[in-house]
Each structure stands twice: as structure tokens, then as C-alpha cells.
PDB file of C-alpha atoms in Angstrom:
ATOM      1  CA  MET R   1     -29.243   1.462   1.544  1.00  0.00           C
ATOM      2  CA  ILE R   2     -25.501   0.731   1.675  1.00  0.00           C
ATOM      3  CA  GLN R   3     -23.508   2.169   4.559  1.00  0.00           C
ATOM      4  CA  PRO R   4     -20.427   3.586   2.828  1.00  0.00           C
ATOM      5  CA  VAL R   5     -17.048   2.363   4.202  1.00  0.00           C
ATOM      6  CA  ILE R   6     -13.356   2.863   3.615  1.00  0.00           C
ATOM      7  CA  ALA R   7     -10.426   0.727   4.588  1.00  0.00           C
ATOM      8  CA  ILE R   8      -6.706   1.434   4.484  1.00  0.00           C
ATOM      9  CA  HIS R   9      -3.362  -0.286   4.990  1.00  0.00           C
ATOM     10  CA  GLY R  10       0.091   1.027   5.509  1.00  0.00           C
ATOM     11  CA  GLY R  11       2.183  -2.135   5.140  1.00  0.00           C
ATOM     12  CA  ALA R  12       2.516  -5.543   6.688  1.00  0.00           C
ATOM     13  CA  GLY R  13       5.416  -7.323   8.366  1.00  0.00           C
ATOM     14  CA  ALA R  14       7.075  -8.591  11.519  1.00  0.00           C
ATOM     15  CA  MET R  15       6.892  -7.080  15.037  1.00  0.00           C
ATOM     16  CA  SER R  16       9.794  -5.124  16.632  1.00  0.00           C
ATOM     17  CA  ARG R  17       8.356  -5.064  20.119  1.00  0.00           C
ATOM     18  CA  ALA R  18      11.922  -4.987  21.558  1.00  0.00           C
ATOM     19  CA  ALA R  19      12.162  -1.361  20.391  1.00  0.00           C
ATOM     20  CA  MET R  20       8.577  -0.336  20.278  1.00  0.00           C
ATOM     21  CA  SER R  21       7.386   2.441  22.732  1.00  0.00           C
ATOM     22  CA  PRO R  22       3.687   3.069  23.463  1.00  0.00           C
ATOM     23  CA  GLU R  23       4.356   6.574  22.109  1.00  0.00           C
ATOM     24  CA  LYS R  24       5.489   5.263  18.803  1.00  0.00           C
ATOM     25  CA  GLU R  25       2.568   2.817  18.510  1.00  0.00           C
ATOM     26  CA  GLN R  26       0.163   5.660  19.302  1.00  0.00           C
ATOM     27  CA  GLU R  27       1.771   7.808  16.618  1.00  0.00           C
ATOM     28  CA  TYR R  28       0.969   5.153  13.956  1.00  0.00           C
ATOM     29  CA  LEU R  29      -2.575   4.634  15.282  1.00  0.00           C
ATOM     30  CA  ALA R  30      -3.196   8.455  15.303  1.00  0.00           C
ATOM     31  CA  ALA R  31      -2.014   8.613  11.720  1.00  0.00           C
ATOM     32  CA  LEU R  32      -4.180   5.731  10.642  1.00  0.00           C
ATOM     33  CA  ASN R  33      -7.268   7.228  12.407  1.00  0.00           C
ATOM     34  CA  GLY R  34      -6.694  10.642  10.899  1.00  0.00           C
ATOM     35  CA  ILE R  35      -6.464   9.353   7.341  1.00  0.00           C
ATOM     36  CA  LEU R  36      -9.551   7.085   7.881  1.00  0.00           C
ATOM     37  CA  SER R  37     -11.475  10.068   9.128  1.00  0.00           C
ATOM     38  CA  ALA R  38     -10.526  12.068   5.972  1.00  0.00           C
ATOM     39  CA  GLY R  39     -11.709   9.295   3.710  1.00  0.00           C
ATOM     40  CA  GLN R  40     -14.791   8.778   5.765  1.00  0.00           C
ATOM     41  CA  ALA R  41     -15.626  12.520   5.446  1.00  0.00           C
ATOM     42  CA  VAL R  42     -15.484  12.211   1.665  1.00  0.00           C
ATOM     43  CA  LEU R  43     -18.070   9.351   1.772  1.00  0.00           C
ATOM     44  CA  ALA R  44     -20.184  11.097   4.346  1.00  0.00           C
ATOM     45  CA  ALA R  45     -20.544  14.171   2.172  1.00  0.00           C
ATOM     46  CA  GLY R  46     -21.875  11.985  -0.652  1.00  0.00           C
ATOM     47  CA  GLY R  47     -18.485  11.644  -2.403  1.00  0.00           C
ATOM     48  CA  SER R  48     -17.479   8.681  -4.663  1.00  0.00           C
ATOM     49  CA  ALA R  49     -15.468   5.662  -3.480  1.00  0.00           C
ATOM     50  CA  LEU R  50     -12.950   6.824  -6.166  1.00  0.00           C
ATOM     51  CA  ASP R  51     -12.548  10.224  -4.439  1.00  0.00           C
ATOM     52  CA  ALA R  52     -12.308   8.628  -0.961  1.00  0.00           C
ATOM     53  CA  VAL R  53      -9.516   6.238  -1.876  1.00  0.00           C
ATOM     54  CA  THR R  54      -7.661   9.042  -3.767  1.00  0.00           C
ATOM     55  CA  GLU R  55      -7.783  11.232  -0.727  1.00  0.00           C
ATOM     56  CA  ALA R  56      -6.699   8.485   1.661  1.00  0.00           C
ATOM     57  CA  VAL R  57      -3.762   7.309  -0.329  1.00  0.00           C
ATOM     58  CA  ARG R  58      -2.678  10.875  -1.031  1.00  0.00           C
ATOM     59  CA  ARG R  59      -2.549  11.491   2.741  1.00  0.00           C
ATOM     60  CA  LEU R  60      -0.627   8.184   3.255  1.00  0.00           C
ATOM     61  CA  GLU R  61       1.851   9.284   0.637  1.00  0.00           C
ATOM     62  CA  ASP R  62       2.310  12.630   2.565  1.00  0.00           C
ATOM     63  CA  CYS R  63       2.825  10.864   5.884  1.00  0.00           C
ATOM     64  CA  PRO R  64       6.616  10.026   6.507  1.00  0.00           C
ATOM     65  CA  LEU R  65       5.606   7.044   8.672  1.00  0.00           C
ATOM     66  CA  PHE R  66       4.765   4.992   5.618  1.00  0.00           C
ATOM     67  CA  ASN R  67       6.646   3.871   2.570  1.00  0.00           C
ATOM     68  CA  ALA R  68       5.042   5.891  -0.123  1.00  0.00           C
ATOM     69  CA  GLY R  69       5.823   9.359  -1.310  1.00  0.00           C
ATOM     70  CA  HIS R  70       7.474  11.367   1.507  1.00  0.00           C
ATOM     71  CA  GLY R  71       9.156   8.694   3.584  1.00  0.00           C
ATOM     72  CA  ALA R  72       9.753   6.207   0.599  1.00  0.00           C
ATOM     73  CA  VAL R  73      12.526   3.709   0.938  1.00  0.00           C
ATOM     74  CA  PHE R  74      15.793   3.981  -0.989  1.00  0.00           C
ATOM     75  CA  THR R  75      16.998   1.896  -3.939  1.00  0.00           C
ATOM     76  CA  SER R  76      20.514   0.416  -3.949  1.00  0.00           C
ATOM     77  CA  ALA R  77      21.716   3.507  -5.618  1.00  0.00           C
ATOM     78  CA  GLY R  78      20.355   5.713  -2.872  1.00  0.00           C
ATOM     79  CA  THR R  79      17.506   7.081  -4.983  1.00  0.00           C
ATOM     80  CA  HIS R  80      13.697   6.813  -4.851  1.00  0.00           C
ATOM     81  CA  GLU R  81      11.480   5.203  -7.413  1.00  0.00           C
ATOM     82  CA  LEU R  82       7.692   5.409  -6.766  1.00  0.00           C
ATOM     83  CA  ASP R  83       4.801   3.351  -8.117  1.00  0.00           C
ATOM     84  CA  ALA R  84       0.986   3.703  -7.832  1.00  0.00           C
ATOM     85  CA  SER R  85      -2.278   2.514  -9.352  1.00  0.00           C
ATOM     86  CA  ILE R  86      -6.046   3.153  -8.999  1.00  0.00           C
ATOM     87  CA  MET R  87      -9.121   1.485 -10.309  1.00  0.00           C
ATOM     88  CA  ASP R  88     -12.832   2.396 -10.565  1.00  0.00           C
ATOM     89  CA  GLY R  89     -15.132  -0.597  -9.972  1.00  0.00           C
ATOM     90  CA  ALA R  90     -18.103   0.970 -11.702  1.00  0.00           C
ATOM     91  CA  THR R  91     -16.374   1.287 -15.099  1.00  0.00           C
ATOM     92  CA  LEU R  92     -13.201  -0.835 -14.816  1.00  0.00           C
ATOM     93  CA  ARG R  93     -11.217   2.155 -15.789  1.00  0.00           C
ATOM     94  CA  CYS R  94      -7.830   2.214 -14.249  1.00  0.00           C
ATOM     95  CA  GLY R  95      -4.424   4.074 -14.294  1.00  0.00           C
ATOM     96  CA  ALA R  96      -0.914   3.351 -13.143  1.00  0.00           C
ATOM     97  CA  ILE R  97       2.522   4.810 -13.009  1.00  0.00           C
ATOM     98  CA  ALA R  98       5.938   3.300 -12.078  1.00  0.00           C
ATOM     99  CA  ASN R  99       9.512   4.345 -11.519  1.00  0.00           C
ATOM    100  CA  VAL R 100       8.784   8.055 -11.049  1.00  0.00           C
ATOM    101  CA  THR R 101      11.286  10.118  -9.162  1.00  0.00           C
ATOM    102  CA  CYS R 102       9.759  13.622  -8.701  1.00  0.00           C
ATOM    103  CA  VAL R 103       5.969  13.247  -8.637  1.00  0.00           C
ATOM    104  CA  ARG R 104       4.923  14.384  -5.149  1.00  0.00           C
ATOM    105  CA  ASN R 105       1.743  12.275  -5.128  1.00  0.00           C
ATOM    106  CA  PRO R 106       1.974   9.206  -7.373  1.00  0.00           C
ATOM    107  CA  VAL R 107      -1.655   8.277  -6.802  1.00  0.00           C
ATOM    108  CA  LEU R 108      -2.774  11.573  -8.339  1.00  0.00           C
ATOM    109  CA  ALA R 109      -0.620  10.749 -11.308  1.00  0.00           C
ATOM    110  CA  ALA R 110      -2.279   7.301 -11.613  1.00  0.00           C
ATOM    111  CA  ARG R 111      -5.701   8.841 -11.523  1.00  0.00           C
ATOM    112  CA  ALA R 112      -4.789  11.382 -14.147  1.00  0.00           C
ATOM    113  CA  VAL R 113      -3.514   8.458 -16.420  1.00  0.00           C
ATOM    114  CA  MET R 114      -7.010   6.873 -15.940  1.00  0.00           C
ATOM    115  CA  GLU R 115      -9.011  10.060 -16.563  1.00  0.00           C
ATOM    116  CA  HIS R 116      -6.978  11.974 -19.107  1.00  0.00           C
ATOM    117  CA  SER R 117      -5.117   9.435 -21.119  1.00  0.00           C
ATOM    118  CA  LYS R 118      -6.097   6.631 -23.688  1.00  0.00           C
ATOM    119  CA  HIS R 119      -3.580   4.491 -22.010  1.00  0.00           C
ATOM    120  CA  VAL R 120      -3.400   2.660 -18.593  1.00  0.00           C
ATOM    121  CA  PHE R 121       0.258   2.536 -17.593  1.00  0.00           C
ATOM    122  CA  PHE R 122       3.173   4.995 -17.834  1.00  0.00           C
ATOM    123  CA  VAL R 123       6.616   4.491 -16.601  1.00  0.00           C
ATOM    124  CA  GLY R 124       9.797   6.524 -15.872  1.00  0.00           C
ATOM    125  CA  PRO R 125      10.360   9.814 -17.611  1.00  0.00           C
ATOM    126  CA  GLY R 126       7.259   9.279 -19.705  1.00  0.00           C
ATOM    127  CA  ALA R 127       5.146   9.114 -16.629  1.00  0.00           C
ATOM    128  CA  GLU R 128       6.806  12.215 -15.227  1.00  0.00           C
ATOM    129  CA  ASP R 129       6.259  14.133 -18.466  1.00  0.00           C
ATOM    130  CA  PHE R 130       2.629  13.077 -18.374  1.00  0.00           C
ATOM    131  CA  ALA R 131       2.262  14.261 -14.688  1.00  0.00           C
ATOM    132  CA  ARG R 132       3.942  17.640 -15.646  1.00  0.00           C
ATOM    133  CA  ALA R 133       1.536  18.141 -18.561  1.00  0.00           C
ATOM    134  CA  GLN R 134      -1.350  17.487 -16.208  1.00  0.00           C
ATOM    135  CA  GLY R 135      -0.169  20.225 -13.883  1.00  0.00           C
ATOM    136  CA  LEU R 136       0.613  17.879 -10.979  1.00  0.00           C
ATOM    137  CA  GLU R 137       3.050  18.951  -8.271  1.00  0.00           C
ATOM    138  CA  LEU R 138       6.693  17.878  -9.036  1.00  0.00           C
ATOM    139  CA  VAL R 139       9.277  18.033  -6.301  1.00  0.00           C
ATOM    140  CA  ASP R 140      13.015  17.647  -5.934  1.00  0.00           C
ATOM    141  CA  PRO R 141      13.748  13.941  -5.291  1.00  0.00           C
ATOM    142  CA  SER R 142      15.192  14.860  -1.898  1.00  0.00           C
ATOM    143  CA  TYR R 143      11.523  15.635  -0.751  1.00  0.00           C
ATOM    144  CA  PHE R 144      10.954  11.870  -0.511  1.00  0.00           C
ATOM    145  CA  SER R 145      14.037  11.224   1.749  1.00  0.00           C
ATOM    146  CA  THR R 146      13.971  10.875   5.527  1.00  0.00           C
ATOM    147  CA  ASP R 147      16.796  10.204   7.882  1.00  0.00           C
ATOM    148  CA  ALA R 148      15.032   6.944   9.174  1.00  0.00           C
ATOM    149  CA  ARG R 149      14.899   5.561   5.580  1.00  0.00           C
ATOM    150  CA  ARG R 150      18.515   6.373   4.904  1.00  0.00           C
ATOM    151  CA  GLU R 151      19.615   4.692   8.056  1.00  0.00           C
ATOM    152  CA  GLN R 152      17.500   1.710   7.019  1.00  0.00           C
ATOM    153  CA  LEU R 153      19.329   1.502   3.688  1.00  0.00           C
ATOM    154  CA  LEU R 154      22.717   1.785   5.316  1.00  0.00           C
ATOM    155  CA  ARG R 155      21.849  -0.911   7.874  1.00  0.00           C
ATOM    156  CA  VAL R 156      20.644  -3.288   5.235  1.00  0.00           C
ATOM    157  CA  GLN R 157      23.738  -2.700   3.010  1.00  0.00           C
ATOM    158  CA  ARG R 158      25.997  -3.388   5.961  1.00  0.00           C
ATOM    159  CA  GLU R 159      24.304  -6.732   6.585  1.00  0.00           C
ATOM    160  CA  ASN R 160      23.970  -7.822   3.012  1.00  0.00           C
ATOM    161  CA  PRO R 161      24.951  -5.490   0.277  1.00  0.00           C
ATOM    162  CA  ASP R 162      23.612  -7.610  -2.569  1.00  0.00           C
ATOM    163  CA  ALA R 163      20.141  -8.158  -1.091  1.00  0.00           C
ATOM    164  CA  ALA R 164      16.914  -6.316  -1.671  1.00  0.00           C
ATOM    165  CA  VAL R 165      15.745  -6.926   1.872  1.00  0.00           C
ATOM    166  CA  LEU R 166      12.194  -8.046   2.324  1.00  0.00           C
ATOM    167  CA  ASP R 167      12.789 -10.369   5.250  1.00  0.00           C
ATOM    168  CA  HIS R 168      15.625  -9.057   7.291  1.00  0.00           C
ATOM    169  CA  ASP R 169      15.608  -9.993  10.979  1.00  0.00           C
ATOM    170  CA  GLY R 170      15.610  -6.849  12.984  1.00  0.00           C
ATOM    171  CA  GLN R 171      15.505  -8.886  16.145  1.00  0.00           C
ATOM    172  CA  ALA R 172      18.773 -10.595  15.198  1.00  0.00           C
ATOM    173  CA  LEU R 173      20.308  -7.022  14.943  1.00  0.00           C
ATOM    174  CA  VAL R 174      19.076  -6.425  18.526  1.00  0.00           C
ATOM    175  CA  ALA R 175      20.684  -9.636  19.646  1.00  0.00           C
ATOM    176  CA  ARG R 176      24.050  -8.496  18.130  1.00  0.00           C
ATOM    177  CA  GLY R 177      23.835  -5.283  19.976  1.00  0.00           C
ATOM    178  CA  GLN R 178      23.002  -3.153  16.962  1.00  0.00           C
ATOM    179  CA  PRO R 179      20.265  -0.433  17.111  1.00  0.00           C
ATOM    180  CA  ALA R 180      16.820  -1.816  16.812  1.00  0.00           C
ATOM    181  CA  PRO R 181      14.227  -0.396  14.434  1.00  0.00           C
ATOM    182  CA  ALA R 182      11.973   2.073  16.248  1.00  0.00           C
ATOM    183  CA  ASP R 183       8.689   1.257  14.555  1.00  0.00           C
ATOM    184  CA  PRO R 184       5.920  -1.005  15.845  1.00  0.00           C
ATOM    185  CA  LEU R 185       6.585  -3.143  12.715  1.00  0.00           C
ATOM    186  CA  ASP R 186      10.306  -3.883  12.123  1.00  0.00           C
ATOM    187  CA  ALA R 187      11.231  -1.491   9.282  1.00  0.00           C
ATOM    188  CA  ASP R 188      13.704  -3.973   7.957  1.00  0.00           C
ATOM    189  CA  LYS R 189      11.081  -6.753   7.805  1.00  0.00           C
ATOM    190  CA  LYS R 190       8.105  -4.743   6.713  1.00  0.00           C
ATOM    191  CA  PHE R 191       6.433  -4.881   3.240  1.00  0.00           C
ATOM    192  CA  GLY R 192       5.783  -1.200   2.752  1.00  0.00           C
ATOM    193  CA  THR R 193       2.899  -0.393   0.508  1.00  0.00           C
ATOM    194  CA  VAL R 194      -0.063   1.763   1.275  1.00  0.00           C
ATOM    195  CA  GLY R 195      -3.480   1.438  -0.104  1.00  0.00           C
ATOM    196  CA  ALA R 196      -7.226   2.118   0.291  1.00  0.00           C
ATOM    197  CA  VAL R 197     -10.442   0.524  -0.795  1.00  0.00           C
ATOM    198  CA  ALA R 198     -13.935   1.936  -0.435  1.00  0.00           C
ATOM    199  CA  VAL R 199     -17.688   1.477  -1.340  1.00  0.00           C
ATOM    200  CA  ASP R 200     -19.902   4.504  -1.549  1.00  0.00           C
ATOM    201  CA  ALA R 201     -23.648   5.089  -1.063  1.00  0.00           C
ATOM    202  CA  GLN R 202     -24.266   4.057  -4.653  1.00  0.00           C
ATOM    203  CA  GLY R 203     -22.603   0.637  -4.204  1.00  0.00           C
ATOM    204  CA  ASN R 204     -19.596   1.587  -6.327  1.00  0.00           C
ATOM    205  CA  VAL R 205     -16.317   0.330  -5.253  1.00  0.00           C
ATOM    206  CA  ALA R 206     -12.722   1.651  -5.867  1.00  0.00           C
ATOM    207  CA  ALA R 207      -9.211   0.724  -4.878  1.00  0.00           C
ATOM    208  CA  ALA R 208      -5.734   2.600  -4.937  1.00  0.00           C
ATOM    209  CA  THR R 209      -2.251   1.364  -4.116  1.00  0.00           C
ATOM    210  CA  SER R 210       1.087   3.287  -3.794  1.00  0.00           C
ATOM    211  CA  THR R 211       4.614   2.371  -2.726  1.00  0.00           C
ATOM    212  CA  GLY R 212       8.248   3.435  -2.627  1.00  0.00           C
ATOM    213  CA  GLY R 213       9.118  -0.243  -3.211  1.00  0.00           C
ATOM    214  CA  ILE R 214      11.681  -2.265  -1.105  1.00  0.00           C
ATOM    215  CA  THR R 215      14.803  -1.120   0.609  1.00  0.00           C
ATOM    216  CA  ASN R 216      17.996  -1.647  -1.459  1.00  0.00           C
ATOM    217  CA  LYS R 217      15.972  -2.862  -4.494  1.00  0.00           C
ATOM    218  CA  GLN R 218      17.769  -2.894  -7.835  1.00  0.00           C
ATOM    219  CA  VAL R 219      17.112   0.294  -9.861  1.00  0.00           C
ATOM    220  CA  GLY R 220      14.246  -0.320 -12.180  1.00  0.00           C
ATOM    221  CA  ARG R 221      12.513  -3.002 -10.189  1.00  0.00           C
ATOM    222  CA  VAL R 222       8.676  -2.898 -10.161  1.00  0.00           C
ATOM    223  CA  GLY R 223       6.578  -4.814  -7.683  1.00  0.00           C
ATOM    224  CA  ASP R 224       2.876  -5.527  -7.546  1.00  0.00           C
ATOM    225  CA  ALA R 225       1.621  -2.085  -6.382  1.00  0.00           C
ATOM    226  CA  PRO R 226       1.088  -0.496  -9.816  1.00  0.00           C
ATOM    227  CA  LEU R 227       0.042  -3.704 -11.533  1.00  0.00           C
ATOM    228  CA  ILE R 228      -3.762  -3.991 -12.045  1.00  0.00           C
ATOM    229  CA  GLY R 229      -4.834  -7.434 -10.936  1.00  0.00           C
ATOM    230  CA  ALA R 230      -1.813  -8.045  -8.727  1.00  0.00           C
ATOM    231  CA  GLY R 231      -1.619  -5.156  -6.275  1.00  0.00           C
ATOM    232  CA  CYS R 232      -4.913  -3.388  -7.054  1.00  0.00           C
ATOM    233  CA  TYR R 233      -8.251  -4.323  -8.536  1.00  0.00           C
ATOM    234  CA  ALA R 234     -11.835  -3.072  -8.396  1.00  0.00           C
ATOM    235  CA  SER R 235     -15.095  -4.245  -9.954  1.00  0.00           C
ATOM    236  CA  ASN R 236     -18.642  -3.718  -8.711  1.00  0.00           C
ATOM    237  CA  ARG R 237     -19.343  -7.315  -9.738  1.00  0.00           C
ATOM    238  CA  SER R 238     -17.070  -8.538  -7.060  1.00  0.00           C
ATOM    239  CA  CYS R 239     -14.925  -6.213  -4.821  1.00  0.00           C
ATOM    240  CA  ALA R 240     -12.096  -3.744  -4.506  1.00  0.00           C
ATOM    241  CA  VAL R 241      -8.697  -4.991  -3.337  1.00  0.00           C
ATOM    242  CA  SER R 242      -5.372  -3.436  -2.330  1.00  0.00           C
ATOM    243  CA  THR R 243      -2.442  -5.609  -1.281  1.00  0.00           C
ATOM    244  CA  THR R 244       0.803  -5.343   0.600  1.00  0.00           C
ATOM    245  CA  GLY R 245       3.576  -7.901   0.765  1.00  0.00           C
ATOM    246  CA  THR R 246       6.243  -9.716  -1.098  1.00  0.00           C
ATOM    247  CA  GLY R 247       5.414  -8.124  -4.432  1.00  0.00           C
ATOM    248  CA  GLU R 248       6.798 -10.837  -6.694  1.00  0.00           C
ATOM    249  CA  MET R 249       4.583 -13.444  -5.154  1.00  0.00           C
ATOM    250  CA  PHE R 250       1.499 -11.197  -5.457  1.00  0.00           C
ATOM    251  CA  ILE R 251       2.433 -10.849  -9.201  1.00  0.00           C
ATOM    252  CA  ARG R 252       2.944 -14.527  -9.725  1.00  0.00           C
ATOM    253  CA  THR R 253      -0.559 -15.319  -8.189  1.00  0.00           C
ATOM    254  CA  VAL R 254      -2.360 -12.277  -9.655  1.00  0.00           C
ATOM    255  CA  ALA R 255      -3.508 -11.901  -6.083  1.00  0.00           C
ATOM    256  CA  ALA R 256      -6.008  -9.124  -6.304  1.00  0.00           C
ATOM    257  CA  TYR R 257      -7.789 -10.327  -9.322  1.00  0.00           C
ATOM    258  CA  ASP R 258      -7.780 -13.951  -7.989  1.00  0.00           C
ATOM    259  CA  LEU R 259      -9.714 -12.711  -4.982  1.00  0.00           C
ATOM    260  CA  ALA R 260     -12.247 -11.029  -7.307  1.00  0.00           C
ATOM    261  CA  ALA R 261     -12.508 -13.971  -9.793  1.00  0.00           C
ATOM    262  CA  GLN R 262     -13.316 -16.355  -6.900  1.00  0.00           C
ATOM    263  CA  MET R 263     -16.262 -14.160  -6.015  1.00  0.00           C
ATOM    264  CA  GLU R 264     -17.545 -13.454  -9.526  1.00  0.00           C
ATOM    265  CA  TYR R 265     -17.103 -16.925 -11.082  1.00  0.00           C
ATOM    266  CA  GLY R 266     -16.998 -19.197  -8.006  1.00  0.00           C
ATOM    267  CA  GLY R 267     -19.627 -17.544  -5.894  1.00  0.00           C
ATOM    268  CA  ALA R 268     -17.239 -17.257  -2.890  1.00  0.00           C
ATOM    269  CA  SER R 269     -17.923 -14.708  -0.219  1.00  0.00           C
ATOM    270  CA  LEU R 270     -15.508 -11.846   0.288  1.00  0.00           C
ATOM    271  CA  GLN R 271     -14.086 -13.394   3.508  1.00  0.00           C
ATOM    272  CA  ALA R 272     -13.685 -16.877   2.041  1.00  0.00           C
ATOM    273  CA  ALA R 273     -11.991 -15.614  -1.145  1.00  0.00           C
ATOM    274  CA  ALA R 274      -9.635 -13.251   0.828  1.00  0.00           C
ATOM    275  CA  ASP R 275      -8.682 -15.984   3.247  1.00  0.00           C
ATOM    276  CA  ARG R 276      -7.856 -18.327   0.487  1.00  0.00           C
ATOM    277  CA  VAL R 277      -5.554 -15.894  -1.213  1.00  0.00           C
ATOM    278  CA  VAL R 278      -3.789 -14.844   2.083  1.00  0.00           C
ATOM    279  CA  PHE R 279      -3.629 -18.050   3.979  1.00  0.00           C
ATOM    280  CA  GLU R 280      -3.322 -20.744   1.161  1.00  0.00           C
ATOM    281  CA  THR R 281      -2.405 -19.368  -2.261  1.00  0.00           C
ATOM    282  CA  LEU R 282       0.392 -16.948  -1.244  1.00  0.00           C
ATOM    283  CA  PRO R 283       1.936 -19.160   1.474  1.00  0.00           C
ATOM    284  CA  ALA R 284       2.255 -21.988  -1.024  1.00  0.00           C
ATOM    285  CA  ILE R 285       5.072 -19.989  -2.740  1.00  0.00           C
ATOM    286  CA  GLN R 286       6.368 -18.345   0.439  1.00  0.00           C
ATOM    287  CA  GLY R 287       4.328 -15.142  -0.216  1.00  0.00           C
ATOM    288  CA  LYS R 288       3.996 -12.875   2.902  1.00  0.00           C
ATOM    289  CA  GLY R 289       1.767  -9.892   3.579  1.00  0.00           C
ATOM    290  CA  GLY R 290      -1.901  -9.088   3.437  1.00  0.00           C
ATOM    291  CA  LEU R 291      -4.618  -7.100   1.772  1.00  0.00           C
ATOM    292  CA  ILE R 292      -7.756  -5.028   2.355  1.00  0.00           C
ATOM    293  CA  ALA R 293     -10.961  -5.570   0.472  1.00  0.00           C
ATOM    294  CA  VAL R 294     -14.502  -4.340   0.393  1.00  0.00           C
ATOM    295  CA  ASP R 295     -17.466  -5.537  -1.722  1.00  0.00           C
ATOM    296  CA  SER R 296     -20.493  -3.570  -3.128  1.00  0.00           C
ATOM    297  CA  ARG R 297     -22.627  -4.491  -0.144  1.00  0.00           C
ATOM    298  CA  GLY R 298     -20.275  -2.899   2.422  1.00  0.00           C
ATOM    299  CA  ASN R 299     -18.472  -6.053   3.704  1.00  0.00           C
ATOM    300  CA  VAL R 300     -14.858  -5.407   4.720  1.00  0.00           C
ATOM    301  CA  VAL R 301     -11.908  -7.733   5.320  1.00  0.00           C
ATOM    302  CA  LEU R 302      -8.370  -7.081   6.330  1.00  0.00           C
ATOM    303  CA  PRO R 303      -6.476 -10.466   6.472  1.00  0.00           C
ATOM    304  CA  PHE R 304      -2.731 -10.857   6.691  1.00  0.00           C
ATOM    305  CA  ASN R 305      -0.289 -13.740   7.263  1.00  0.00           C
ATOM    306  CA  THR R 306       2.413 -11.720   8.994  1.00  0.00           C
ATOM    307  CA  GLU R 307       2.663 -10.650  12.572  1.00  0.00           C
ATOM    308  CA  GLY R 308       1.203  -7.245  11.904  1.00  0.00           C
ATOM    309  CA  MET R 309      -0.328  -4.913   9.382  1.00  0.00           C
ATOM    310  CA  TYR R 310      -0.997  -1.250   9.695  1.00  0.00           C
ATOM    311  CA  ARG R 311      -4.674  -1.166   8.882  1.00  0.00           C
ATOM    312  CA  GLY R 312      -8.080   0.260   9.662  1.00  0.00           C
ATOM    313  CA  TYR R 313     -11.641   0.911   8.408  1.00  0.00           C
ATOM    314  CA  ALA R 314     -14.314   3.554   8.924  1.00  0.00           C
ATOM    315  CA  ARG R 315     -17.980   3.241   8.174  1.00  0.00           C
ATOM    316  CA  VAL R 316     -19.973   6.516   7.793  1.00  0.00           C
ATOM    317  CA  GLY R 317     -21.588   7.374  11.103  1.00  0.00           C
ATOM    318  CA  GLU R 318     -19.221   5.266  13.186  1.00  0.00           C
ATOM    319  CA  PRO R 319     -15.795   5.838  14.877  1.00  0.00           C
ATOM    320  CA  PRO R 320     -12.798   4.607  12.802  1.00  0.00           C
ATOM    321  CA  VAL R 321     -11.139   1.343  13.821  1.00  0.00           C
ATOM    322  CA  ALA R 322      -7.348   1.139  13.456  1.00  0.00           C
ATOM    323  CA  ALA R 323      -4.845  -1.694  14.480  1.00  0.00           C
ATOM    324  CA  ILE R 324      -1.364  -2.911  13.928  1.00  0.00           C
ATOM    325  CA  TYR R 325      -0.972  -6.403  15.370  1.00  0.00           C
ATOM    326  CA  GLN R 326      -2.959  -9.716  15.109  1.00  0.00           C
TER     327      GLN R 326
END
């Protein structure tokens, strides 16, 4: 009998301990634990892995602490463009949306694409029209904005107006007497995707990933989060994976599928395959970030090659485990 388990992530990146308060760290850990508990409850009630990851990512999108949905980062034009994907390991069905501006919960739109369309991937106005036709909640784009994210955009644009900043050194700002980021992970140096993976009592796995992208990104840019095989993948024959990091590098290495393929075709364990992707394949092209993955036997891994990653897991019948740093 498999012990169902869910794992989540809320982005990876560099520490900003110079600005971190114990209260802020506890705020993040409480959010992670609450979301884990919600996904765990779905599995404990006999729900599917697909339902568990949907619920977890929906809640991550609704939490302003994380870069997805409410609290998404701004593009260079001061707008929001959201992406999401989901995959069912039992059937290999999947759905994805990108560059949406008014869909409250992009993961729900991705799931609707999977379940109610003959296609896999919708973008822009077409994705929004599809979400509207499915009766999903649409919001004014201002819903996604927070003061913290707006200040993040302005800070980045002051430093380097032409850069879509993935690797901005918040500690350098502190050294120059500028305000430090107030998050446990430096918001200017954090790769802000959210995601969930799970295996249910039937041994079925699922994965979902959602993001607001990267601060000051060029309008129209799409990273790995909505790309099946790069930022999200699930197959009962191997594992379920959700990634977070320098999206372009995860795309170039097809990171999520690479992990699964090592298991299915090479006989690698979940741990060995994940470690190879995160600590060998990605760093070879300066790829930074991490991933979460589960296999159909209930094994869980959460490796990352940055200083921290918002992450956690919860097995049915056991207390959730959440962490930020190495």
C-alpha cells in the first residue's frame, strides 16, 4: 500500500539574511505548512494526485508571498503575464496556458485545457477566451499587483533598466545603503515559480507548475513553467516533476523530462536522476534553481543548487515538513 504524499515549492534563490526577520521566516513557513496541509487533506480523503496538486497550486497562486497569481512580478511594461501547466501521470494528459493577464488562477485554466479541449497549450487572448468560456474566474489585472512587487520592479529598473533580472545581488544593494529585500530569499535574486507534485493511494502521480515569470521581463517572454517536459512532467512509469529556476536553462535541458527519462530508460533512482539534473546538467550551462519530484512508490526529492528554496512535503498521517535554506 502506497502512503500518499504531496510536495510543493515556492521558488528558489539566494539568501537575504541581512534583512530577514524571524517573523518573516515564520510567515513563509506557516504559508507552506498550510498549503501542504490542504493538499494532504485531499489525499487523505481518497482524492487523486491530480486534485491534490491542483488545490496546492491554486492556494500558492492566491498567496501574495509567492510569484504566481496574486503577488506575481511585473514585466518591463509594468504589467503581469502569467503561465501555468499541469500533467496527469496516469494518462499523460496535460494542459498549459501562457501570457494570460486576467485569469485569477492559471492552474485552473491549465487543467481546463487538459480536460475540456482537444489541444494542450493556449496563449494570450486565446487562453483568456478559453478560460472565460469554461466559466473560470477572471479579474482586473490590478488584482495580481502588490506594493512589494512594484517596488521590486522599480528597484531593478533603477539598477539596470535593460535587464530581466534573475541574478541581481540584493546584498550589494545593502552594501550601498539601499533598502534590503525583506524576504528570507532575496526577492531580486529569486526564481519565483510555484509548483506541486503528488502520488495518491492508487500510485498515480501528477504535477503542476505556475508562475508570474521574472521581474522586468520583456513582454511576451515565456519561461519553462508552462512547457511540458521543461518545467512540468508526470508519468506513472517514472515520476512527477515541477521545477523552479533560470527558465531558459530548464528549457534547453528539457529538465523535467530528462529526470523522468533517466528513470524510465536508464533505470536510475529518483534521487540519482534528480541529483544529476540539478547538480550536473543544469550547472554545466549556468542553470540555477531546483525541483521537486515524487515517484509512484512514494519517494520524494527536493534538490536545489541555490542557497535556498521554499519547499516542503507532507505524507498522509504525518505532520508536514517545510524548509527554506539548505
